[in-house]
Coordinates of C-alpha atoms and ligand atoms in Angstrom, one line a residue:
X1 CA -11.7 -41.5 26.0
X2 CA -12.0 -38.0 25.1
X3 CA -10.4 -37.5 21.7
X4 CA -7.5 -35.1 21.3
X5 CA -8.6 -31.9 19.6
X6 CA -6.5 -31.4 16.8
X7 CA -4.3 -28.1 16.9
X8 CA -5.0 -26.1 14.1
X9 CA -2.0 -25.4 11.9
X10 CA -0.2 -22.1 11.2
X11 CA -0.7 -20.9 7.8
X12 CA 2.2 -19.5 5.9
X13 CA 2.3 -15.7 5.0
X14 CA 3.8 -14.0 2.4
X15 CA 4.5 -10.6 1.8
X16 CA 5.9 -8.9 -0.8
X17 CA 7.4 -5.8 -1.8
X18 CA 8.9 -4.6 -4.8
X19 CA 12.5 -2.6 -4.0
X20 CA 12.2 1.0 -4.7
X21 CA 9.8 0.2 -7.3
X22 CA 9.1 3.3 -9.0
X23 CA 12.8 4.0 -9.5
X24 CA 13.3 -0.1 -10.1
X25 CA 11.1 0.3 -13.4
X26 CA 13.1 3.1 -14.5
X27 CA 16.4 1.0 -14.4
X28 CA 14.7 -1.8 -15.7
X29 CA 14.1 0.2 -19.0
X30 CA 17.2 2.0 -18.8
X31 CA 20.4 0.2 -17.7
X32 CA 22.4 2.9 -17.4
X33 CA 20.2 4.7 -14.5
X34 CA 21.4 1.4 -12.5
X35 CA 24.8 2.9 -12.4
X36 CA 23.8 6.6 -10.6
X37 CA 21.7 7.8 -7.9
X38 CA 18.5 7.9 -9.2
X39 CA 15.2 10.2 -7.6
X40 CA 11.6 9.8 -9.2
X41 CA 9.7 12.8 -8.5
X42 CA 9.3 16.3 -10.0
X43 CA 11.3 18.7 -11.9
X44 CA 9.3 21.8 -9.6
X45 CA 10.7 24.2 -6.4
X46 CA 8.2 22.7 -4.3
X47 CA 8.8 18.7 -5.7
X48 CA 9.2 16.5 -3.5
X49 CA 11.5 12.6 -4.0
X50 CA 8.5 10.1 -4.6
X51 CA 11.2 7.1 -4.0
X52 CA 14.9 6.4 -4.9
X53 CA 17.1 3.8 -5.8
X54 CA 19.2 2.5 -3.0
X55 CA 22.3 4.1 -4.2
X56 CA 20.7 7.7 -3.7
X57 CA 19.7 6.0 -0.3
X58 CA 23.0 5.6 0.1
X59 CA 23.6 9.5 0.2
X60 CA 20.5 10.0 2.8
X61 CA 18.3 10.3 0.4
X62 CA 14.6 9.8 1.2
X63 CA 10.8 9.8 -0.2
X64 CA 8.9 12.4 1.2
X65 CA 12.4 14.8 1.0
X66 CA 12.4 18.0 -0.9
X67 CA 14.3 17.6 -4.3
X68 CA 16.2 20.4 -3.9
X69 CA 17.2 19.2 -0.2
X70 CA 18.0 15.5 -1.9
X71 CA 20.7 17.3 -4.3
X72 CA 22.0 19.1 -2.1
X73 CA 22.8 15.7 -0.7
X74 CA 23.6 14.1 -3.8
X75 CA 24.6 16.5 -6.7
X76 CA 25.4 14.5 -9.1
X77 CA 22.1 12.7 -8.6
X78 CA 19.4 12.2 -11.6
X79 CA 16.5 13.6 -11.2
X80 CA 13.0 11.7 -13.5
X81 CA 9.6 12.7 -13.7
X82 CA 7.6 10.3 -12.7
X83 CA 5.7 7.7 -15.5
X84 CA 2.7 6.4 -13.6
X85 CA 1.3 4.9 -16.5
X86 CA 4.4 2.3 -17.0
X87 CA 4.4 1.7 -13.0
X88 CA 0.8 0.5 -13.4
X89 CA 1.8 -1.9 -16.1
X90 CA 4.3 -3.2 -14.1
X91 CA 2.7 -3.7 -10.9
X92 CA 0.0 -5.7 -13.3
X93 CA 2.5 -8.0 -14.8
X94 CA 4.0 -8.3 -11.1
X95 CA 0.7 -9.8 -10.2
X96 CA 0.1 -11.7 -13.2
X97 CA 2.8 -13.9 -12.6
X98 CA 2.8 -14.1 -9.1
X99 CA -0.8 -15.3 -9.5
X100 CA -0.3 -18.0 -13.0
X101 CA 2.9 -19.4 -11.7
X102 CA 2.7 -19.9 -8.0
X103 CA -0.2 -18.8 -6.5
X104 CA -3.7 -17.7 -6.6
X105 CA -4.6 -16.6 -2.8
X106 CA -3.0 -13.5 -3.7
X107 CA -4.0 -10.0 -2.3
X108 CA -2.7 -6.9 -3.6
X109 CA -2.6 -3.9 -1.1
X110 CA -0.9 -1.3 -2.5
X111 CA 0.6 -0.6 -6.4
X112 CA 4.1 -2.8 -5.6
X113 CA 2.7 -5.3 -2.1
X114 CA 0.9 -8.0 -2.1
X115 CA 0.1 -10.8 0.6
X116 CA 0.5 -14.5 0.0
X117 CA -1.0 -17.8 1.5
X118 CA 1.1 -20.2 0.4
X119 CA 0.1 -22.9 3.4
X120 CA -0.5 -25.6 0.8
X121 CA 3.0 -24.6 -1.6
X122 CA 4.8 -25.7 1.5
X123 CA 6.5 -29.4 1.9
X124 CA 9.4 -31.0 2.8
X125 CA 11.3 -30.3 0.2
X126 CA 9.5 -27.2 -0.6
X127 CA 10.3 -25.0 2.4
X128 CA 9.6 -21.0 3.3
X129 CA 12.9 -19.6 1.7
X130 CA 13.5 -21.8 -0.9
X131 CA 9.7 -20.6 -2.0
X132 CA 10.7 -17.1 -1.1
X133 CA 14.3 -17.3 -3.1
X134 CA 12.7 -18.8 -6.2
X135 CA 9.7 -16.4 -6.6
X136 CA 12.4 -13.8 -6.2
X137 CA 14.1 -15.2 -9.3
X138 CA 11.1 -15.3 -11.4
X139 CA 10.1 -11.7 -10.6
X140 CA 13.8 -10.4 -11.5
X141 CA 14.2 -12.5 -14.6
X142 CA 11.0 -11.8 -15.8
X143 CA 10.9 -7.7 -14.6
X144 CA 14.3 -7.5 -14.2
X145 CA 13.0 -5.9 -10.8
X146 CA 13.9 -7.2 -7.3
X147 CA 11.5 -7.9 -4.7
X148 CA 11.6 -8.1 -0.8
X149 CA 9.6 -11.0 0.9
X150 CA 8.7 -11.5 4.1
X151 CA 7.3 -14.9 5.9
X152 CA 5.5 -15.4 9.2
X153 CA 2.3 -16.6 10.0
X154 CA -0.1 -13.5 9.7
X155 CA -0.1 -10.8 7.5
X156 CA 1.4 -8.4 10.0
X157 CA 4.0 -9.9 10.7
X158 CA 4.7 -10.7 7.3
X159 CA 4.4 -7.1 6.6
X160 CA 6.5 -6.0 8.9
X161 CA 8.9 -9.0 8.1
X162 CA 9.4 -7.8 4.3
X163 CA 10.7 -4.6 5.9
X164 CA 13.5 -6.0 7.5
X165 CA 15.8 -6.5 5.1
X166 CA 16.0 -4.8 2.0
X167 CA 16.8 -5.0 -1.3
X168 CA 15.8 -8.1 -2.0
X169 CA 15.8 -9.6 1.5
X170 CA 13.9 -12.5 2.7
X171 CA 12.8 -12.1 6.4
X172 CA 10.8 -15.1 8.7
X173 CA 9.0 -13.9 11.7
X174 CA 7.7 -16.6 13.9
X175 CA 6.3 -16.3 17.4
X176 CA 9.2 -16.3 19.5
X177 CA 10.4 -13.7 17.6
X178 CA 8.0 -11.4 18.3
X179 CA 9.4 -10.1 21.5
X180 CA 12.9 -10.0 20.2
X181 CA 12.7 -8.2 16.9
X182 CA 9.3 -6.7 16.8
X183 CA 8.8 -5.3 20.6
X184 CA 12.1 -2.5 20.4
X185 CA 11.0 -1.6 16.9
X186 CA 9.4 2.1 17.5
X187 CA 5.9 2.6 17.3
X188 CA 5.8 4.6 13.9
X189 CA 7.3 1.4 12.4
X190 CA 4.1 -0.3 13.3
X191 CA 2.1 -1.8 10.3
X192 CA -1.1 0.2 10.2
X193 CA -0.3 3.0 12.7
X194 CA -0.1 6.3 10.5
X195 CA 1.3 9.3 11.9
X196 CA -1.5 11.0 13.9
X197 CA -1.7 7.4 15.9
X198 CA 1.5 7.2 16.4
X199 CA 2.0 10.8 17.5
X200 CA -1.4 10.1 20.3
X201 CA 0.5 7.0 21.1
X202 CA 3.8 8.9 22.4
X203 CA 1.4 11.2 24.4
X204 CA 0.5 7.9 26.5
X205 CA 4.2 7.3 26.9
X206 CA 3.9 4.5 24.0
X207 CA 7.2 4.9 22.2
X208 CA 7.8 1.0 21.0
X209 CA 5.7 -1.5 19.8
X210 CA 6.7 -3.5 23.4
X211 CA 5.3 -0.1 25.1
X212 CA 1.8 -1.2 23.6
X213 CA 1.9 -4.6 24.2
X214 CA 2.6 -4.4 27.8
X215 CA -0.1 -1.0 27.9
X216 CA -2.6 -1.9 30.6
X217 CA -5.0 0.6 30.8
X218 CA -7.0 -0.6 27.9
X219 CA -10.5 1.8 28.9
X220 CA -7.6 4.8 27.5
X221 CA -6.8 3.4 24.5
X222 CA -10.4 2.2 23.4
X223 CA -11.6 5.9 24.4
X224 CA -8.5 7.2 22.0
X225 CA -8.5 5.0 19.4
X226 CA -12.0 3.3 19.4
X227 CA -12.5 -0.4 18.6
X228 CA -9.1 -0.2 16.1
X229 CA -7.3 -0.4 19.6
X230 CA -7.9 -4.3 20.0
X231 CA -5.8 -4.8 16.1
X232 CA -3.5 -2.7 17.5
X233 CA -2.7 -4.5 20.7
X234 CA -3.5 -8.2 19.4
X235 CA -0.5 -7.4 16.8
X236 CA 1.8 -6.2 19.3
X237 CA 1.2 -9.5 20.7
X238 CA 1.9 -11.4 17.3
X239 CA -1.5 -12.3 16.6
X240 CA -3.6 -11.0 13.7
X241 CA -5.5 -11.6 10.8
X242 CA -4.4 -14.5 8.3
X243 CA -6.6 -14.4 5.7
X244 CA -5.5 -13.8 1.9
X245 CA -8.7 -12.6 0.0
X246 CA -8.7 -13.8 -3.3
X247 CA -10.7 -11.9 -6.5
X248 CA -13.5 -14.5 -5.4
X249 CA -14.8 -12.1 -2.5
X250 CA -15.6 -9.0 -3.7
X251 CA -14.4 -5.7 -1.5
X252 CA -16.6 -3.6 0.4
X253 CA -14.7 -0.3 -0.8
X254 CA -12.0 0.6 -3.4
X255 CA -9.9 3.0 -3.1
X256 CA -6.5 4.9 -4.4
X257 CA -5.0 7.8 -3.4
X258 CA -1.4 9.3 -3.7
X259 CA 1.0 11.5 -1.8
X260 CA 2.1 14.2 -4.3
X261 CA 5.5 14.5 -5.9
X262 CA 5.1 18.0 -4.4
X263 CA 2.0 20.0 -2.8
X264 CA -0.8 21.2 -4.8
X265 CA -3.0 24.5 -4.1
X266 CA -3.8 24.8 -8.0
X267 CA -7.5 23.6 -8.5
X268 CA -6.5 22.6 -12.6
X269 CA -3.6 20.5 -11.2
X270 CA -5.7 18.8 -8.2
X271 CA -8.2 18.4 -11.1
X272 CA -5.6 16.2 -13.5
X273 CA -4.7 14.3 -10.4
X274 CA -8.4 13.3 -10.0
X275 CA -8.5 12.3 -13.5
X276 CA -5.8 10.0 -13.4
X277 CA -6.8 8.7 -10.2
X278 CA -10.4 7.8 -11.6
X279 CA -8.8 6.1 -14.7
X280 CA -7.1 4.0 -12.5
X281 CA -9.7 3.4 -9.6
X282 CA -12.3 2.5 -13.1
X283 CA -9.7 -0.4 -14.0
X284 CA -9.1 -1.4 -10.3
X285 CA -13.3 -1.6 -10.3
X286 CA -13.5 -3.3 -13.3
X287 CA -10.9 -6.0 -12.5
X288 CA -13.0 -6.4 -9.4
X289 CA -16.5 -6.9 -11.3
X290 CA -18.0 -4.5 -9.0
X291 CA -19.9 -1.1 -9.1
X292 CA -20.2 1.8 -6.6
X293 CA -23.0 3.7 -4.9
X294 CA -21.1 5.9 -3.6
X295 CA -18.0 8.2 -4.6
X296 CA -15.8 9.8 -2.3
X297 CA -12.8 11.6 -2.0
X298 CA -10.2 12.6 0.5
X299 CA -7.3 15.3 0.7
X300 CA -4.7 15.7 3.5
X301 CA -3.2 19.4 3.0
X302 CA 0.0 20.2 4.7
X303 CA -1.4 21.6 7.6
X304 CA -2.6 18.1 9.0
X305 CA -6.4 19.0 8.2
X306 CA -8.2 16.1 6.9
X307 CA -11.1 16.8 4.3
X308 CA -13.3 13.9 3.3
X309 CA -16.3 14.2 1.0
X310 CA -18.6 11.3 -0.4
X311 CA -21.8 12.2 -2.8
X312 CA -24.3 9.3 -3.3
X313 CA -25.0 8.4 -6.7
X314 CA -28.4 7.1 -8.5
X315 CA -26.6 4.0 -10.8
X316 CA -23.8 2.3 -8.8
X317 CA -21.1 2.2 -11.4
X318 CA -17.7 1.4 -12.7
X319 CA -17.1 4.0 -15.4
X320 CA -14.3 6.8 -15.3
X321 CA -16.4 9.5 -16.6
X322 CA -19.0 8.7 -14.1
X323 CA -16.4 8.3 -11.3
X324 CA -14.2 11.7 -12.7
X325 CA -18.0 13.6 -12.9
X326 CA -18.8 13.2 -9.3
X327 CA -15.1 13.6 -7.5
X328 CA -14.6 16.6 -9.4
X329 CA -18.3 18.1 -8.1
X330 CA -16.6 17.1 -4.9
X331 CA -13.8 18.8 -4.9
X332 CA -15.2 22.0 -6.2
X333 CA -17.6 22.3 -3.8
X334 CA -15.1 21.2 -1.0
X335 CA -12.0 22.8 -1.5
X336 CA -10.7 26.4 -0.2
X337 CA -8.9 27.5 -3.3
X338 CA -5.5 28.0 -1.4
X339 CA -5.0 25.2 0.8
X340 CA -1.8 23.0 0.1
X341 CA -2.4 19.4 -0.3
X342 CA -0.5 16.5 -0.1
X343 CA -1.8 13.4 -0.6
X344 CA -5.3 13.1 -2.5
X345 CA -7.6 9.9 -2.7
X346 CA -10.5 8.7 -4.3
X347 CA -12.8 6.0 -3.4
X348 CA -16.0 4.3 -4.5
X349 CA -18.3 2.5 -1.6
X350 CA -21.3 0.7 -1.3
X351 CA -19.9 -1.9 -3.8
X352 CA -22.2 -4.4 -5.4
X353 CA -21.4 -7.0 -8.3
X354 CA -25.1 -6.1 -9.9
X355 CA -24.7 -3.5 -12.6
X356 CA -27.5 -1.5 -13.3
X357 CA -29.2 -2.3 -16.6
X358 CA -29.4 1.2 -17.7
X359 CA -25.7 1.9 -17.5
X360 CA -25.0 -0.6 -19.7
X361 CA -27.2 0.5 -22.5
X362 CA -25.6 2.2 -25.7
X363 CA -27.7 5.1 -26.9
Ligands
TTP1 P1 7.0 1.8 -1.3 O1 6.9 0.3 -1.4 O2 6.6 2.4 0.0 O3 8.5 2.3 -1.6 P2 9.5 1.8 -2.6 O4 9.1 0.6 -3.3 O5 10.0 3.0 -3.5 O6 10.8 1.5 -1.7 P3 11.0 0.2 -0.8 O7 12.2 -0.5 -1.4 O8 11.3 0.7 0.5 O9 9.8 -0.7 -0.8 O10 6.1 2.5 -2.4 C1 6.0 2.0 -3.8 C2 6.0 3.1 -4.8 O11 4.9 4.0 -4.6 C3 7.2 4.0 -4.6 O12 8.3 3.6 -5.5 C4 6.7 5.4 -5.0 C5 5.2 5.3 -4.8 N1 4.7 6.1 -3.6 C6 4.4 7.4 -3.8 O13 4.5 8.0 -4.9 N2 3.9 8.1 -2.7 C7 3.7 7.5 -1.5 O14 3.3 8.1 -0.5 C8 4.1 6.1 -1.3 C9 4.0 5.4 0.0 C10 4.6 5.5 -2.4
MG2 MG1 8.3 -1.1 -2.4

């Protein structure tokens, strides 16, 4: 008798998000900021609100807005600079005890997400939600922060799960929900589709994420979007990548870039942005154990245009003075002196875990 192939079972997902984190911190040190409207950003004419708490949200305040715009919303809001170097600490301690107290397949995507396979946490009397809800209590009595978490069976939907409902919301996805809450959802609010996709998308009539799942002329969207098309549409569908990488697997690439509190055209300022973001791109390395070949770095000005430079270098390395060195030769050779920018990352490639000797040496 033939035997009965055994059905492989679903992991379980996690996703989590920390509330307005920027603006969470902020409270958490200071109380009394929990009682107003509160916008991270900067104090300049051209700032823009990095994030807010929910009860500036509450007044139709977003990130991305104008500060001036947000108090003209919201007068009596309070305006903070923002203090990137206590958000980093926080998002570390956020992982740290995501990782010693429940669990170690733990990816971090972003300074305040991270992805979760908890598939062996789960038992009987161990379920989804009462996971979700006590990891939640650990976080705020420990951060004093609140967190969002969503649960499905890939990390898309998980993603996209977390969204749902928030502050401190816990969301389950599972399949037969895909066509019910996921397929109406427009196609901006897809996980991984940026704004220049989802803008090509609407040209093909594409509107909601359902308009790409039932999309049949698949030769168009491979010629648009290349191979990425496939993620694309396999997500629509519910399906997609489950698989939490742990420290133990090295990345290919490292990367961190940030969308400014308002737009740069000053090369000193775009300057102290890449110095920060080497420091912290060094650390992210370094926790990592690897070393780069290669450093690049990207700007996105306010006119759309995309620049992206990389430079090859002789030692792969982790060092921020190496890292700083090479972006900043990047950027001066790169950038027209009086284009805006927005958003400005830095990356290193061509990772290996091999140091090279010479680096380490002390003269
Ligand atoms: P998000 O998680 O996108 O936003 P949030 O945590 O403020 O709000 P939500 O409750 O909706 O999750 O980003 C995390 C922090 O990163 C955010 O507090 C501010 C910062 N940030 C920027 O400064 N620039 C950006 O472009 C983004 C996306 C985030
Ligand atoms: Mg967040």
């Amino acid at each position: 008798m033939a035997k009965k192939r055994k059905k492989k079972k679903r992991k379980v997902i996690f996703h989590l998000d920390l509330d307005a984190f920027f603006a969470s911190v902020e409270m958490a040190n200071n109380p009394e900021y929990k009682k107003v409207p509160l916008i991270v950003g900067g104090r300049t004419k051209k700032a823009v609100v990095s994030t807010c708490n929910y009860l500036a949200r509450s007044f139709g305040i977003k990130a991305g807005m104008p500060i001036f715009k947000a108090l003209e919303l919201c007068p009596q809001a309070t305006v903070l600079n923002a203090n990137y170097e206590l958000y980093e600490q926080y998002s570390d301690d956020f992982i740290k005890i995501i990782k010693k107290t429940f669990c170690r397949k733990c990816e971090q995507i972003s300074i305040d997400e991270c992805f979760l396979d908890v598939t062996k946490l789960i038992k009987k009397d161990m379920l989804p939600i009462k996971l979700a809800k006590i990891i939640q209590q650990t976080i705020f009595k420990k951060l004093k922060i609140t967190v969002s978490i969503g649960i499905s069976y890939n990390k898309f939907l998980a993603k996209m799960a977390s969204d749902w409902h928030k502050p401190c919301g816990i969301t389950v996805i599972n399949k037969k929900d895909v066509e019910k809450k996921i397929w109406s959802l427009p196609i901006n609010k897809m996980y991984f589709v940026g704004k220049a996709t989802a803008i090509a998308m609407h040209e093909l009539g594409i509107k909601t994420i359902g308009d790409l799942a039932k999309y049949e002329n698949f030769k168009l969207l491979e010629a648009i979007f290349g191979s990425a098309w496939f993620d694309y549409y396999l997500n629509a569908h519910g399906f997609g990548d489950d698989f939490v990488s742990t420290n133990n697997s090295p990345p290919k690439s490292l990367s961190i870039q940030f969308t400014l509190p308002s737009q740069a055209s000053n090369i000193q300022e775009l300057e102290e942005w890449l110095k920060y973001l080497s420091q912290q791109l060094s650390q992210k390395t370094q926790f990592h154990g690897v070393f780069g070949h290669v450093v690049y770095v990207y700007l996105k000005c306010a006119n759309r245009r995309m620049i992206t430079k990389q430079i090859s270098i002789k030692e792969p390395t982790d060092r921020y003075d190496i890292i700083y060195q090479h972006a900043s030769f990047l950027l001066n050779e790169h950038y027209q002196r009086s284009e805006n920018v927005r958003l400005i990352g830095i990356g290193l490639g061509k990772l290996t875990t091999k140091p090279c000797i010479r680096q380490r040496t002390i003269f």
